[in-house]
Amino acid sequence: MAKAMAHLKATEEAVAKVQGELNTASVTARSGDRSVRVMVGAKGELTGLEFLDGKYRNMAASQLSASVLEAANAARAEMARRVIDTLDPLTRMSARGTVPERMGVDWGSIFGSLLSETSVAQGPTAMSRLRDEIHEDEEEPAAPPGGRGAADKRQGSV
C-alpha cells in the first residue's frame, strides 16, 4: 500500500509540474514568405499576430490569409509536439506510427491531422497547394496602396 501511495504522490507531482509548464508555454512561427509571425499558447490558441516588414502592403488578400494560416498551423503543430513531449513522462509510448501513441491517449483524435499535415517530410500539404494556386492565379502585381490597379492602366487612365 505504501508503494502505491508513493507512486500516486509522484504522479500527482509530475502532473502539477506539467500543468505549470503548459500554462506558460508558447510557440512562435513565421510563414514561409517571412511576411507573418504568429504566437500560440499551449492549447493552440492564437495569442499574437505580427505582419513583418510591411510586406502585407504588397500582398493580395488571399496571399496574406494563406501566410497567416501557414504560420498559425506551423505554430500549432509545434505546440502539439511540445505538449506530447511534455506529457511523455506521464504516458507510455509505443513504437507504432509517426505520431506517438501512448497507453490510453489517442493523439490522433486530439490533434487530428495537424501533426502529419505540417510535417516537413510529408511533401505537399493542403496549405502548400493553396499557396501554389494563389501564386499561379496572380498574373499582375497588386496596385500600391492608394494607387490605381493594372486594369485602369490598360484602359489608358492614369
PDB file of C-alpha atoms in Angstrom, residues 16-93:
ATOM      1  CA  ALA A  16       1.386  19.577 -11.322  1.00  0.00           C
ATOM      2  CA  LYS A  17       4.802  20.239 -12.890  1.00  0.00           C
ATOM      3  CA  VAL A  18       3.489  19.533 -16.397  1.00  0.00           C
ATOM      4  CA  GLN A  19       0.463  21.775 -15.846  1.00  0.00           C
ATOM      5  CA  GLY A  20       2.764  24.597 -14.758  1.00  0.00           C
ATOM      6  CA  GLU A  21       4.956  24.158 -17.828  1.00  0.00           C
ATOM      7  CA  LEU A  22       1.992  24.078 -20.191  1.00  0.00           C
ATOM      8  CA  ASN A  23       0.270  27.081 -18.588  1.00  0.00           C
ATOM      9  CA  THR A  24       3.208  29.278 -19.600  1.00  0.00           C
ATOM     10  CA  ALA A  25       4.115  27.578 -22.877  1.00  0.00           C
ATOM     11  CA  SER A  26       4.052  29.468 -26.156  1.00  0.00           C
ATOM     12  CA  VAL A  27       5.416  28.945 -29.655  1.00  0.00           C
ATOM     13  CA  THR A  28       6.246  31.457 -32.372  1.00  0.00           C
ATOM     14  CA  ALA A  29       6.341  30.615 -36.090  1.00  0.00           C
ATOM     15  CA  ARG A  30       6.796  32.552 -39.332  1.00  0.00           C
ATOM     16  CA  SER A  31       5.227  31.992 -42.696  1.00  0.00           C
ATOM     17  CA  GLY A  32       7.438  30.642 -45.470  1.00  0.00           C
ATOM     18  CA  ASP A  33       7.499  34.032 -47.197  1.00  0.00           C
ATOM     19  CA  ARG A  34       8.558  35.675 -43.890  1.00  0.00           C
ATOM     20  CA  SER A  35       5.661  38.142 -44.002  1.00  0.00           C
ATOM     21  CA  VAL A  36       3.763  36.931 -40.924  1.00  0.00           C
ATOM     22  CA  ARG A  37       4.709  35.837 -37.412  1.00  0.00           C
ATOM     23  CA  VAL A  38       2.183  34.218 -35.061  1.00  0.00           C
ATOM     24  CA  MET A  39       2.310  33.144 -31.452  1.00  0.00           C
ATOM     25  CA  VAL A  40       0.174  30.374 -29.973  1.00  0.00           C
ATOM     26  CA  GLY A  41      -0.473  29.182 -26.433  1.00  0.00           C
ATOM     27  CA  ALA A  42      -0.402  25.652 -25.052  1.00  0.00           C
ATOM     28  CA  LYS A  43      -3.891  24.888 -26.335  1.00  0.00           C
ATOM     29  CA  GLY A  44      -3.040  26.080 -29.842  1.00  0.00           C
ATOM     30  CA  GLU A  45      -4.920  29.361 -29.380  1.00  0.00           C
ATOM     31  CA  LEU A  46      -3.607  32.344 -31.308  1.00  0.00           C
ATOM     32  CA  THR A  47      -2.050  34.766 -28.807  1.00  0.00           C
ATOM     33  CA  GLY A  48      -0.247  37.110 -31.174  1.00  0.00           C
ATOM     34  CA  LEU A  49      -0.071  38.084 -34.826  1.00  0.00           C
ATOM     35  CA  GLU A  50       2.504  40.342 -36.472  1.00  0.00           C
ATOM     36  CA  PHE A  51       2.859  41.493 -40.060  1.00  0.00           C
ATOM     37  CA  LEU A  52       6.580  41.775 -40.726  1.00  0.00           C
ATOM     38  CA  ASP A  53       8.484  44.407 -42.689  1.00  0.00           C
ATOM     39  CA  GLY A  54       5.366  45.897 -44.280  1.00  0.00           C
ATOM     40  CA  LYS A  55       5.248  43.009 -46.772  1.00  0.00           C
ATOM     41  CA  TYR A  56       1.485  42.774 -46.309  1.00  0.00           C
ATOM     42  CA  ARG A  57       1.079  46.071 -48.169  1.00  0.00           C
ATOM     43  CA  ASN A  58       2.057  44.420 -51.454  1.00  0.00           C
ATOM     44  CA  MET A  59       0.152  41.186 -50.936  1.00  0.00           C
ATOM     45  CA  ALA A  60      -3.249  40.232 -52.240  1.00  0.00           C
ATOM     46  CA  ALA A  61      -5.755  39.370 -49.525  1.00  0.00           C
ATOM     47  CA  SER A  62      -5.608  35.699 -50.493  1.00  0.00           C
ATOM     48  CA  GLN A  63      -1.803  35.680 -50.192  1.00  0.00           C
ATOM     49  CA  LEU A  64      -1.918  37.330 -46.791  1.00  0.00           C
ATOM     50  CA  SER A  65      -4.564  34.963 -45.470  1.00  0.00           C
ATOM     51  CA  ALA A  66      -2.581  31.970 -46.764  1.00  0.00           C
ATOM     52  CA  SER A  67       0.533  33.277 -44.990  1.00  0.00           C
ATOM     53  CA  VAL A  68      -1.374  33.764 -41.732  1.00  0.00           C
ATOM     54  CA  LEU A  69      -2.836  30.252 -41.927  1.00  0.00           C
ATOM     55  CA  GLU A  70       0.534  28.733 -42.800  1.00  0.00           C
ATOM     56  CA  ALA A  71       2.265  30.364 -39.831  1.00  0.00           C
ATOM     57  CA  ALA A  72      -0.608  29.572 -37.454  1.00  0.00           C
ATOM     58  CA  ASN A  73      -0.686  25.911 -38.480  1.00  0.00           C
ATOM     59  CA  ALA A  74       3.101  25.621 -38.124  1.00  0.00           C
ATOM     60  CA  ALA A  75       2.967  27.137 -34.631  1.00  0.00           C
ATOM     61  CA  ARG A  76       0.037  24.950 -33.591  1.00  0.00           C
ATOM     62  CA  ALA A  77       1.815  21.818 -34.854  1.00  0.00           C
ATOM     63  CA  GLU A  78       4.995  22.714 -32.966  1.00  0.00           C
ATOM     64  CA  MET A  79       2.948  23.327 -29.814  1.00  0.00           C
ATOM     65  CA  ALA A  80       1.204  19.973 -30.254  1.00  0.00           C
ATOM     66  CA  ARG A  81       4.613  18.295 -30.475  1.00  0.00           C
ATOM     67  CA  ARG A  82       5.726  20.106 -27.314  1.00  0.00           C
ATOM     68  CA  VAL A  83       2.575  19.046 -25.480  1.00  0.00           C
ATOM     69  CA  ILE A  84       3.190  15.431 -26.470  1.00  0.00           C
ATOM     70  CA  ASP A  85       6.841  15.670 -25.376  1.00  0.00           C
ATOM     71  CA  THR A  86       5.865  17.323 -22.092  1.00  0.00           C
ATOM     72  CA  LEU A  87       3.260  14.667 -21.354  1.00  0.00           C
ATOM     73  CA  ASP A  88       5.633  11.860 -22.340  1.00  0.00           C
ATOM     74  CA  PRO A  89       6.792  11.113 -18.789  1.00  0.00           C
ATOM     75  CA  LEU A  90       3.158  10.688 -17.747  1.00  0.00           C
ATOM     76  CA  THR A  91       2.237   8.294 -20.518  1.00  0.00           C
ATOM     77  CA  ARG A  92       3.758   5.198 -22.031  1.00  0.00           C
ATOM     78  CA  MET A  93       4.983   5.156 -25.600  1.00  0.00           C
TER      79      MET A  93
END
